[in-house]
One Martini backbone bead per residue (centre of mass of N, CA, C, O) as a GRO file, in nm:
protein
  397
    1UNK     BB    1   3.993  12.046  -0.767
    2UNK     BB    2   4.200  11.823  -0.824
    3UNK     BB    3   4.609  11.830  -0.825
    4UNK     BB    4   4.865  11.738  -0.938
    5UNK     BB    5   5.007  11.695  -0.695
    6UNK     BB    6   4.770  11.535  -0.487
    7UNK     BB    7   4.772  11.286  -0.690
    8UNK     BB    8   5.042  11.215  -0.635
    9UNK     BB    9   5.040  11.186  -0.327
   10UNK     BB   10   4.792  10.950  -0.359
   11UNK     BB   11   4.972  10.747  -0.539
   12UNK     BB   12   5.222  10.716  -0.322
   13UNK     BB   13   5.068  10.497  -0.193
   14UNK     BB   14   5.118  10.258  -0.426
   15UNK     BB   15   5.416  10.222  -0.405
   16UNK     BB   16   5.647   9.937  -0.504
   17UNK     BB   17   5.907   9.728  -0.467
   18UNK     BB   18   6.107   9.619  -0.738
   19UNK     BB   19   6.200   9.427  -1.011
   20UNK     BB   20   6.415   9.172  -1.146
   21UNK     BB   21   6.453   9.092  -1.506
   22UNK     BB   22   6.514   8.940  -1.762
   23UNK     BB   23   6.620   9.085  -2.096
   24UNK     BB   24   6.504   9.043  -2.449
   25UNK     BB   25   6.587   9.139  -2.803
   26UNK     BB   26   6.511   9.241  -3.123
   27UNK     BB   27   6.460   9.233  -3.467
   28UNK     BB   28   6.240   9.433  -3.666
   29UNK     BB   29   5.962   9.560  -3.884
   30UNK     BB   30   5.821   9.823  -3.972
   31UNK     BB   31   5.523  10.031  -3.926
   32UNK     BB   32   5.416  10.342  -3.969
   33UNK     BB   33   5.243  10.578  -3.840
   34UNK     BB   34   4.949  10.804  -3.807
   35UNK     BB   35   4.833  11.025  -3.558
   36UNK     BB   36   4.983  11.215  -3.396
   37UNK     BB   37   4.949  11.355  -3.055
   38UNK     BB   38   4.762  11.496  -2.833
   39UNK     BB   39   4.627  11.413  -2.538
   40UNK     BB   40   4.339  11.390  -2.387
   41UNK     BB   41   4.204  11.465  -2.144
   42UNK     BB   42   4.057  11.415  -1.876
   43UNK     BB   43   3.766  11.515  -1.724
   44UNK     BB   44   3.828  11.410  -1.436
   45UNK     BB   45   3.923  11.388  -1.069
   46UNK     BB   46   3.859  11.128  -1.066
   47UNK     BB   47   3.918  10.794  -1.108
   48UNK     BB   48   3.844  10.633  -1.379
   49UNK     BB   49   3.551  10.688  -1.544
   50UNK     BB   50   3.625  10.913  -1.755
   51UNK     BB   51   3.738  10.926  -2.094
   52UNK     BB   52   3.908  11.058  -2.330
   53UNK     BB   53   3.992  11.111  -2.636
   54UNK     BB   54   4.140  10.957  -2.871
   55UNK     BB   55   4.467  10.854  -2.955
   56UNK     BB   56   4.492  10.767  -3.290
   57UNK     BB   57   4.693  10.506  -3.454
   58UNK     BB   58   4.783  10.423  -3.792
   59UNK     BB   59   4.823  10.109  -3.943
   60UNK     BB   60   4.936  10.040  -4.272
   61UNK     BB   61   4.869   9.677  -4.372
   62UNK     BB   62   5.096   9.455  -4.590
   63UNK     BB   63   5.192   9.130  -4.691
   64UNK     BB   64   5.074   8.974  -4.472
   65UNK     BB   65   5.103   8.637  -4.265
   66UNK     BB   66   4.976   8.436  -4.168
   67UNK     BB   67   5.044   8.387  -3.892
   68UNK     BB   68   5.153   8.512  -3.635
   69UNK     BB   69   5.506   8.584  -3.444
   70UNK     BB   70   5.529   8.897  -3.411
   71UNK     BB   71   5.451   9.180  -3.176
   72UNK     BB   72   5.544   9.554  -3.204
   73UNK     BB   73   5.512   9.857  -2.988
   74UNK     BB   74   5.632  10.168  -3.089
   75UNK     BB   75   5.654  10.455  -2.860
   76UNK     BB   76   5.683  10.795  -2.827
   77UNK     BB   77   5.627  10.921  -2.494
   78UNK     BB   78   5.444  11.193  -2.322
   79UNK     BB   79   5.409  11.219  -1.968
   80UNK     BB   80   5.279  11.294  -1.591
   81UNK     BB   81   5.102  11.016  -1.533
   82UNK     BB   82   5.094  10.680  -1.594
   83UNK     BB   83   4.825  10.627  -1.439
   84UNK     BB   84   4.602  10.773  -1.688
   85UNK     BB   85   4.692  10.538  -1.895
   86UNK     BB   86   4.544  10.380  -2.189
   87UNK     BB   87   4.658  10.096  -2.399
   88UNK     BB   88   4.561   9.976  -2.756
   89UNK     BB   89   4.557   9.746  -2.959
   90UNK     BB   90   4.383   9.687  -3.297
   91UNK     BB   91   4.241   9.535  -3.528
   92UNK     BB   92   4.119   9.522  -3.843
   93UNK     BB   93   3.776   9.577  -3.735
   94UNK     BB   94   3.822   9.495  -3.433
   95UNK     BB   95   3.887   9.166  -3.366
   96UNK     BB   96   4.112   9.309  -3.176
   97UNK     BB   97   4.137   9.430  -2.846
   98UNK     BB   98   4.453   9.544  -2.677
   99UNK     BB   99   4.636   9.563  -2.407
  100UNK     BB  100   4.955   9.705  -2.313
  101UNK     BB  101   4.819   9.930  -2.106
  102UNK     BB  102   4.720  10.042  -1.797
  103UNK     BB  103   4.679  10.162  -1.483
  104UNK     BB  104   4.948  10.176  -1.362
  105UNK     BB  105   4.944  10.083  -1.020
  106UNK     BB  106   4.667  10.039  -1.004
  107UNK     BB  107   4.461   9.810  -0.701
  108UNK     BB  108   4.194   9.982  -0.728
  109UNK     BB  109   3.900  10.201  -0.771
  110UNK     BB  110   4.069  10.478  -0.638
  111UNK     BB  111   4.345  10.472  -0.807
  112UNK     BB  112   4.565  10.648  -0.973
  113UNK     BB  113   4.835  10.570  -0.976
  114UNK     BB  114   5.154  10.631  -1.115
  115UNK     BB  115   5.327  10.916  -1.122
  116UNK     BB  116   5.529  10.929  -1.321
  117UNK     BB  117   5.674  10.936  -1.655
  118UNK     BB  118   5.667  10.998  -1.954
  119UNK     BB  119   5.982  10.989  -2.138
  120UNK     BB  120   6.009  10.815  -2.446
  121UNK     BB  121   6.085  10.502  -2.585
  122UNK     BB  122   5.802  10.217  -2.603
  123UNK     BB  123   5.815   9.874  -2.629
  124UNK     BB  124   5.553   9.637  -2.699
  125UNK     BB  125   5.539   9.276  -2.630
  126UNK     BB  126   5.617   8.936  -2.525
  127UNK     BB  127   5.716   8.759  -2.325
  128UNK     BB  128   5.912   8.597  -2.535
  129UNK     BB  129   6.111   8.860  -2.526
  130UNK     BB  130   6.002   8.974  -2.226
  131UNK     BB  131   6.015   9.025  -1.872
  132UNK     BB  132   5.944   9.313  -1.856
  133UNK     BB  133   5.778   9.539  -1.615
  134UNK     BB  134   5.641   9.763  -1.616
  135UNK     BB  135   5.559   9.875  -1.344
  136UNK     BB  136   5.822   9.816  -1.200
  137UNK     BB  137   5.969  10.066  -1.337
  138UNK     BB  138   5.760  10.264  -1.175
  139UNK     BB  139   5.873  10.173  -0.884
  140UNK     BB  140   6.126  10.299  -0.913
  141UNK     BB  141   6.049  10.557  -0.894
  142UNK     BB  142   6.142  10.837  -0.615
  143UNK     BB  143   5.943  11.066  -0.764
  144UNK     BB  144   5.693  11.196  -0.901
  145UNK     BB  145   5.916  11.327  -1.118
  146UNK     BB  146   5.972  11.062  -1.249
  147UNK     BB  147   6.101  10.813  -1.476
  148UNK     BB  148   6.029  10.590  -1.719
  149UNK     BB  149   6.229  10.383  -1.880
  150UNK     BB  150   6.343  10.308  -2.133
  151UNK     BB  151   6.228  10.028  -2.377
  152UNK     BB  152   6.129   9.683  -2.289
  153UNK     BB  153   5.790   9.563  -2.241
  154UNK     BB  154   5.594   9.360  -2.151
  155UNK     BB  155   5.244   9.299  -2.162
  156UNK     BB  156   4.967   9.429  -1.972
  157UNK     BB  157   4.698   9.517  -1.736
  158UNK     BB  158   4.456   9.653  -1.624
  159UNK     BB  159   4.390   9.834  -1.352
  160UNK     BB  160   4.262   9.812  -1.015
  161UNK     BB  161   4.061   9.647  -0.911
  162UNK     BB  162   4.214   9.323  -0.827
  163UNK     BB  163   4.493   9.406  -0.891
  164UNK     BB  164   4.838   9.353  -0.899
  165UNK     BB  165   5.197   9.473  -0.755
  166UNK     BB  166   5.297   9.284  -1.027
  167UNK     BB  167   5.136   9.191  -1.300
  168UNK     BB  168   5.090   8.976  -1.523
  169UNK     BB  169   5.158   8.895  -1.795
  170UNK     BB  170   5.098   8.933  -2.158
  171UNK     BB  171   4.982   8.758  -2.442
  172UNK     BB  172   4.999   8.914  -2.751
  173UNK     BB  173   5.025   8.683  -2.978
  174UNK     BB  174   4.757   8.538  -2.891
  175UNK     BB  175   4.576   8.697  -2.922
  176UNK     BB  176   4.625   8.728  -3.272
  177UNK     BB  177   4.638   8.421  -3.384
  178UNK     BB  178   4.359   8.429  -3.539
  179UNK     BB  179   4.421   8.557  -3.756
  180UNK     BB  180   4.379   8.622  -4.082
  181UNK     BB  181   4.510   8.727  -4.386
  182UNK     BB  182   4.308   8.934  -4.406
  183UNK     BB  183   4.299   9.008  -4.064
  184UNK     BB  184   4.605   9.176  -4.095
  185UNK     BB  185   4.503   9.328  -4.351
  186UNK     BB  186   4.536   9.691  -4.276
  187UNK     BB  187   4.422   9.903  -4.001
  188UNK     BB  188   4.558   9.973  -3.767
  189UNK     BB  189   4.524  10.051  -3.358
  190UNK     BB  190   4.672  10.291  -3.158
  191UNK     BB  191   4.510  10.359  -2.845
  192UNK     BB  192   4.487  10.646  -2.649
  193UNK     BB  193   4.409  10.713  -2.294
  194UNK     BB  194   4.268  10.941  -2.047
  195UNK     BB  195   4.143  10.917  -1.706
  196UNK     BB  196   4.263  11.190  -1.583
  197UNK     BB  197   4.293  11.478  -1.455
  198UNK     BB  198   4.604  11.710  -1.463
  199UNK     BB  199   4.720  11.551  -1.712
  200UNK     BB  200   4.970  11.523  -1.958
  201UNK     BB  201   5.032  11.432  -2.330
  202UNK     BB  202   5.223  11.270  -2.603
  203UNK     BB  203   5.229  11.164  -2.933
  204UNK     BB  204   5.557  11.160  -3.150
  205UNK     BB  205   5.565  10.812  -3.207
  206UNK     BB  206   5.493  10.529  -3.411
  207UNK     BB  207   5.546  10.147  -3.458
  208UNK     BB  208   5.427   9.818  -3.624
  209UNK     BB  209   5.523   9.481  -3.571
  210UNK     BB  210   5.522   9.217  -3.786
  211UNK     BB  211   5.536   8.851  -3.766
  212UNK     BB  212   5.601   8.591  -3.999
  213UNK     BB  213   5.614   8.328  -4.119
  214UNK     BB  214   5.753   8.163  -4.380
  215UNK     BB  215   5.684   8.047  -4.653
  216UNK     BB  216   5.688   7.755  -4.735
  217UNK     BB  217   5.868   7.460  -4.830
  218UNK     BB  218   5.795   7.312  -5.156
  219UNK     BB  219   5.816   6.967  -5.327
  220UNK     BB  220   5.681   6.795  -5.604
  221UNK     BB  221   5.597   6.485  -5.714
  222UNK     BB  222   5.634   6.245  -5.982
  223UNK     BB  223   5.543   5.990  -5.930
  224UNK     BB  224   5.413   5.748  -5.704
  225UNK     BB  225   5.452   5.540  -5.912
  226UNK     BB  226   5.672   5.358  -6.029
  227UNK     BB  227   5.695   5.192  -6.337
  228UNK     BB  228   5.827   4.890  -6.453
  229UNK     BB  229   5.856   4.695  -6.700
  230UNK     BB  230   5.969   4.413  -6.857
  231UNK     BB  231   6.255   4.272  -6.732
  232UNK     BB  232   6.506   4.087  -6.678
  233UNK     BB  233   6.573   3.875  -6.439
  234UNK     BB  234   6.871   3.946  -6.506
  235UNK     BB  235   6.991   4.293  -6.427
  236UNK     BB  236   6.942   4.569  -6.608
  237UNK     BB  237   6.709   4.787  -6.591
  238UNK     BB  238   6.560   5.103  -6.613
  239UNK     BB  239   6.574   5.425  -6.578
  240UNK     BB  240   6.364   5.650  -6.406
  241UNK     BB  241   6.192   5.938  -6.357
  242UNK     BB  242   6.148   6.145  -6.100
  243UNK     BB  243   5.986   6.433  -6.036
  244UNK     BB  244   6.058   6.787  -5.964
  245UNK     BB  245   5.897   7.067  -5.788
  246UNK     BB  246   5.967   7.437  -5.759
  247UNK     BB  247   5.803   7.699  -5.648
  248UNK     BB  248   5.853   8.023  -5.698
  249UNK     BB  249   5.788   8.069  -5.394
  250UNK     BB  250   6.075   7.956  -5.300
  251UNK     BB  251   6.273   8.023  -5.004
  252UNK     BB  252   6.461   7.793  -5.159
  253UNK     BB  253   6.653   7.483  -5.179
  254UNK     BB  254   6.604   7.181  -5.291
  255UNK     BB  255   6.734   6.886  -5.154
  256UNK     BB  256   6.845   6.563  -5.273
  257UNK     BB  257   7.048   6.319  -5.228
  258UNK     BB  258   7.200   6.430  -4.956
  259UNK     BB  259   7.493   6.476  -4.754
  260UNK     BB  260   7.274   6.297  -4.476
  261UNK     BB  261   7.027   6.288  -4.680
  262UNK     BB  262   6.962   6.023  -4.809
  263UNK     BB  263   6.836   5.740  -4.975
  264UNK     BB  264   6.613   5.511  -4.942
  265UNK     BB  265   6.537   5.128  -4.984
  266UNK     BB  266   6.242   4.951  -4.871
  267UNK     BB  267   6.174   4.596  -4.840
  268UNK     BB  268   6.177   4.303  -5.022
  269UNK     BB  269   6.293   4.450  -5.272
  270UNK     BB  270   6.574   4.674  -5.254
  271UNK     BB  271   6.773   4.519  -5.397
  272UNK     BB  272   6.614   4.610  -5.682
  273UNK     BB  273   6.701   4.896  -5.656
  274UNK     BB  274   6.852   5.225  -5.776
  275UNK     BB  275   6.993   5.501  -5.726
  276UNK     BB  276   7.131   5.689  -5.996
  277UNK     BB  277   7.189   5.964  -5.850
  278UNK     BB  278   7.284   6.257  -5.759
  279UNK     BB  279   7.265   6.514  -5.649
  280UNK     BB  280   6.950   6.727  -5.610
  281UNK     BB  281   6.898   7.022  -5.729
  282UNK     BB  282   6.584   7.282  -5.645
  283UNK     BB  283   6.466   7.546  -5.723
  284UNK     BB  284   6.295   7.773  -5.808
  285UNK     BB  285   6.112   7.686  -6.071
  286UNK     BB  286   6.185   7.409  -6.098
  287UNK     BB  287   6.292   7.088  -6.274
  288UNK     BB  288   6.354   6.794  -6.148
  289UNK     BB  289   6.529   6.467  -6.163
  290UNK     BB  290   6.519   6.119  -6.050
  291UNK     BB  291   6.708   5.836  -6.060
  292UNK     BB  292   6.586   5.487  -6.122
  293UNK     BB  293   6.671   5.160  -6.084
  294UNK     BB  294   6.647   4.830  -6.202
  295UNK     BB  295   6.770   4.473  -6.061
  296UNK     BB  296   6.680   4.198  -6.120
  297UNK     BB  297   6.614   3.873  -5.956
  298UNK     BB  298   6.414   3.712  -6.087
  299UNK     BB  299   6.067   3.648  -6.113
  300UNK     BB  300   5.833   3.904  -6.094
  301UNK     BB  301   5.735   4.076  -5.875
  302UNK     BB  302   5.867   4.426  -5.724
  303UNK     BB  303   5.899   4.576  -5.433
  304UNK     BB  304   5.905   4.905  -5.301
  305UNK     BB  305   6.075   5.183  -5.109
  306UNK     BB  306   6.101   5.564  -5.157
  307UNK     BB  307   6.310   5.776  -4.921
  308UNK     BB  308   6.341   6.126  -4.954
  309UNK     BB  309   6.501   6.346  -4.774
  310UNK     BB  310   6.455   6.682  -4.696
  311UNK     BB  311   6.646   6.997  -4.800
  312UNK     BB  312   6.771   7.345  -4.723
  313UNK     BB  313   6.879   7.637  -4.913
  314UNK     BB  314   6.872   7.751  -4.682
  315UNK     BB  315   6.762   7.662  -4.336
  316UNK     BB  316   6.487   7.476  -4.377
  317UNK     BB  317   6.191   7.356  -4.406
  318UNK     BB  318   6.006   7.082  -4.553
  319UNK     BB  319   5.702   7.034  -4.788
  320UNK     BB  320   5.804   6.795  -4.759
  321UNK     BB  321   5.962   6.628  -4.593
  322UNK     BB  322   5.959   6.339  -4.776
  323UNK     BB  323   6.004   6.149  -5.054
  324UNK     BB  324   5.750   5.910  -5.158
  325UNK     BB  325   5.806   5.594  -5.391
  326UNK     BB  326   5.651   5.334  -5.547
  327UNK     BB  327   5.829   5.056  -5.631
  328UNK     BB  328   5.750   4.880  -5.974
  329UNK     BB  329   5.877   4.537  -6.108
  330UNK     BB  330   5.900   4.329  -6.377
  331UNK     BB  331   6.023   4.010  -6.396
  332UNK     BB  332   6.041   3.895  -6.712
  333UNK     BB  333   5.775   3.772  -6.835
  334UNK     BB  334   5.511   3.922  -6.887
  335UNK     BB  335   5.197   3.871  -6.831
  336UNK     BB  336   4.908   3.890  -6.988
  337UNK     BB  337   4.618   4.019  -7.003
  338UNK     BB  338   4.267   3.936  -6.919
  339UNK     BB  339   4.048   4.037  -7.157
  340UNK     BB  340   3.765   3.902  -6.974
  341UNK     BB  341   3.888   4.068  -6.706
  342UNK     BB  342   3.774   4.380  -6.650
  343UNK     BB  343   3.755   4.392  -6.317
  344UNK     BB  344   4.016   4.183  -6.191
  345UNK     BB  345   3.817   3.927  -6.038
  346UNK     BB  346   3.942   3.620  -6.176
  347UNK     BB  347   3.657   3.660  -6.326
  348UNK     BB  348   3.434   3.541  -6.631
  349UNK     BB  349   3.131   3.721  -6.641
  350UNK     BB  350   2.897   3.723  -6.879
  351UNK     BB  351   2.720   3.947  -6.694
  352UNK     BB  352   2.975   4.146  -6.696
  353UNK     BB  353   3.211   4.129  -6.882
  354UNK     BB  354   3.052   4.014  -7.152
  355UNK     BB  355   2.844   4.234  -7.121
  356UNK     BB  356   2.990   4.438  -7.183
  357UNK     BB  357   3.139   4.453  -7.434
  358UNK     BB  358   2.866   4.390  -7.619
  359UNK     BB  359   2.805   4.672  -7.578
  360UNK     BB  360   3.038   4.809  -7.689
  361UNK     BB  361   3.030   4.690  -7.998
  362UNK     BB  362   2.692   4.773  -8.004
  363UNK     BB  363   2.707   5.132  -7.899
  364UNK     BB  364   2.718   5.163  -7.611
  365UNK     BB  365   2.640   5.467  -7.412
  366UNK     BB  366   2.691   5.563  -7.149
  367UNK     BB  367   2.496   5.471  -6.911
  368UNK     BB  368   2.385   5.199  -7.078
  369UNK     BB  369   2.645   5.021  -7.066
  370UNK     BB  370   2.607   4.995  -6.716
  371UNK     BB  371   2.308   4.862  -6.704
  372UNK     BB  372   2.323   4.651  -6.419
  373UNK     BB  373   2.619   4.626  -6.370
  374UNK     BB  374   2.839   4.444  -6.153
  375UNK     BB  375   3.102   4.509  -6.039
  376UNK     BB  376   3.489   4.448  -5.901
  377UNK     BB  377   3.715   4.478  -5.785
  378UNK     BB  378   3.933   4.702  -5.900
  379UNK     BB  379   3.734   4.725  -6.151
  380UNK     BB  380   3.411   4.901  -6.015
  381UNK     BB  381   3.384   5.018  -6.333
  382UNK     BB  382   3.322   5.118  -6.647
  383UNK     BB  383   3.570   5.343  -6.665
  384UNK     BB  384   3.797   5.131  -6.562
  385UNK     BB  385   3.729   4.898  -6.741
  386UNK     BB  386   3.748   5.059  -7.031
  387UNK     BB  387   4.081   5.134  -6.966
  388UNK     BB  388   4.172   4.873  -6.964
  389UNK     BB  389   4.053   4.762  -7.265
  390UNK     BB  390   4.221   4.986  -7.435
  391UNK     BB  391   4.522   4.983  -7.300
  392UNK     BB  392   4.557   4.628  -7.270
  393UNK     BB  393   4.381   4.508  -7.538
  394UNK     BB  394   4.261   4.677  -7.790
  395UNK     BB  395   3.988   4.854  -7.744
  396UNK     BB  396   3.794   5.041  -7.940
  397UNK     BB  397   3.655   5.361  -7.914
   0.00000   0.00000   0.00000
């Protein structure tokens, strides 16, 4: 049997020169584990053959949203032998199964790995919190039961045959990213496996990080053609209110024609049209207007643009980004609607507009009132025929 101290005379042989890298940390909530304890022994005196039993650490997570954007696990390890561990972070249902470190040290197929000993809290990262590389920190041991630093270092690859040292960063977040939200809530599993004889160690706590964007900030608004009728050809005419909704779930407040972020109004006649609101805001869970007002020059169709920049309090995206809503409003008298011309093509033929009317007339219902009649856009059905010759002509039910 390979002795522990032989093992490690073996391991010191792989040790490498430390790089300095800079990092950087964050703060984040956690999800405390259950299930830590001794970690069971590797069978074999020969490296990485086979693994010990796992210790297995879970996470019930609950009320996370997916994407994920942020995956942290904090582990508190002491072990005699860096080189014997592999830890994999596990997704729920196992849907990704993800290392966080495995024979650190190790760069053949033969080698035991670093020496080292973990004895304190280590957390595992993406690399765009920290470039700390575990490897690193362990060839910077100048002695075969030196400590590997506690701290915080981004996800590396298991060593072994082809592997360099220090090995490339892995990307933990990007790992975790497709997951829907469905498959983050429920079980997470942090195992930890020995894969080599006479040395040992415990996991004495753990906690896993999840962060998610948080829920968007959304505002609904309408109509989306706000219609004015029919305005003197000069003055002011009627100010009409667009509605303006924002769901419970909103963690903010959105501005609406707020000083920096003004609505503008643009086309053909934008000078016809004037907001004439001040500044709204809308609270999660509220209904508030925005006054619009109509003010023709001249007569005839005027149609514009109006765009409301959307901001939010605290400081935050908000969809959509702007309101729009187009302006349309008639100066002088409105002509009378055509109602011989039910499908609005310009053209009155008996055979489509005034065959349909005689069967209305005459108590045709349902599919036989426009079976056989072709209509043209834009009231290019019978249902649409039908509800202009209602509202527009006093056609009766």
């Amino acid at each position: 049997m390979l002795t522990a101290l032989c093992k490690r005379w073996i391991a010191g042989v792989f040790v490498v020169a430390g790089l300095v890298w800079a990092s950087a940390t964050a703060l984040a909530a956690t999800f405390p584990g259950s299930g830590t304890g001794l970690i069971s022994d590797g069978p074999n005196s020969s490296p990485w053959l086979t693994a010990g039993a796992p210790r297995t650490i879970s996470f019930v997570v609950s009320g996370v949203v997916a994407p994920l954007t942020d995956i942290r696990v904090s582990i508190d390890l002491t072990h005699t032998f860096a080189g014997d561990l592999e830890a994999r972070l596990i997704a729920p249902g196992g849907a990704v199964s993800f290392p966080l470190f495995g024979r650190v040290g190790g760069t053949s197929s033969t080698s035991y790995g670093d020496s080292s000993d973990f004895i304190g809290t280590y957390e595992f990262v993406d690399p765009a919190i920290t470039l700390e590389n575990l490897w690193v920190a362990a060839s910077a041991a100048t002695s075969s039961t030196s400590v590997i630093a506690s701290g915080t270092y981004a996800t590396t690859p298991i060593g072994g045959a082809g592997a360099t040292s220090p090995p490339p960063l892995t990307n933990l977040v990007a790992a975790f990213a497709g997951l829907s939200t469905a498959q983050v809530n429920g079980t997470w599993q942090l195992q930890i496996r020995d894969w080599t004889l006479s040395d040992t160690g415990s996991v004495n706590a753990a906690s896993l990080t999840l962060e998610s964007a948080p829920l968007p900030v959304t505002l609904a608004s309408a109509p989306r053609t706000l219609r004015f009728g029919a305005s003197p050809a000069v003055g002011f005419g009627p100010a009409l209110p667009i509605l303006m909704s924002a769901p419970s779930s909103n963690g903010a407040t959105v501005n609406v024609n707020a000083a920096g972020s003004l609505c503008t109004i643009t086309g053909a006649n934008a000078g016809q049209f004037a907001v004439v609101s001040d500044a709204v805001t809308v609270a999660a869970g509220q209904t508030r207007q925005l006054l619009v007002q109509f003010r023709p020059v001249g007569s005839g169709v005027r149609t514009a643009t109006l765009t409301c920049p959307l901001t939010a309090t605290p400081v935050t995206t908000v969809s959509p980004t702007a309101l729009q809503t187009t302006l349309l409003g008639y100066a002088g008298t409105e002509p009378k609607p055509n109602c011989y011309d039910l499908d609005g093509d310009s053209t009155m033929a008996a055979t489509a507009d005034g065959l349909l009317i005689t069967r209305h007339m005459l108590g045709f219902t349902g599919a036989a009132i426009g079976q056989g009649i072709t209509l043209s856009s834009p009231r290019n059905s019978t249902k649409k025929a039908l509800a202009f010759a209602r509202t527009q002509c006093g056609l009766p039910e």
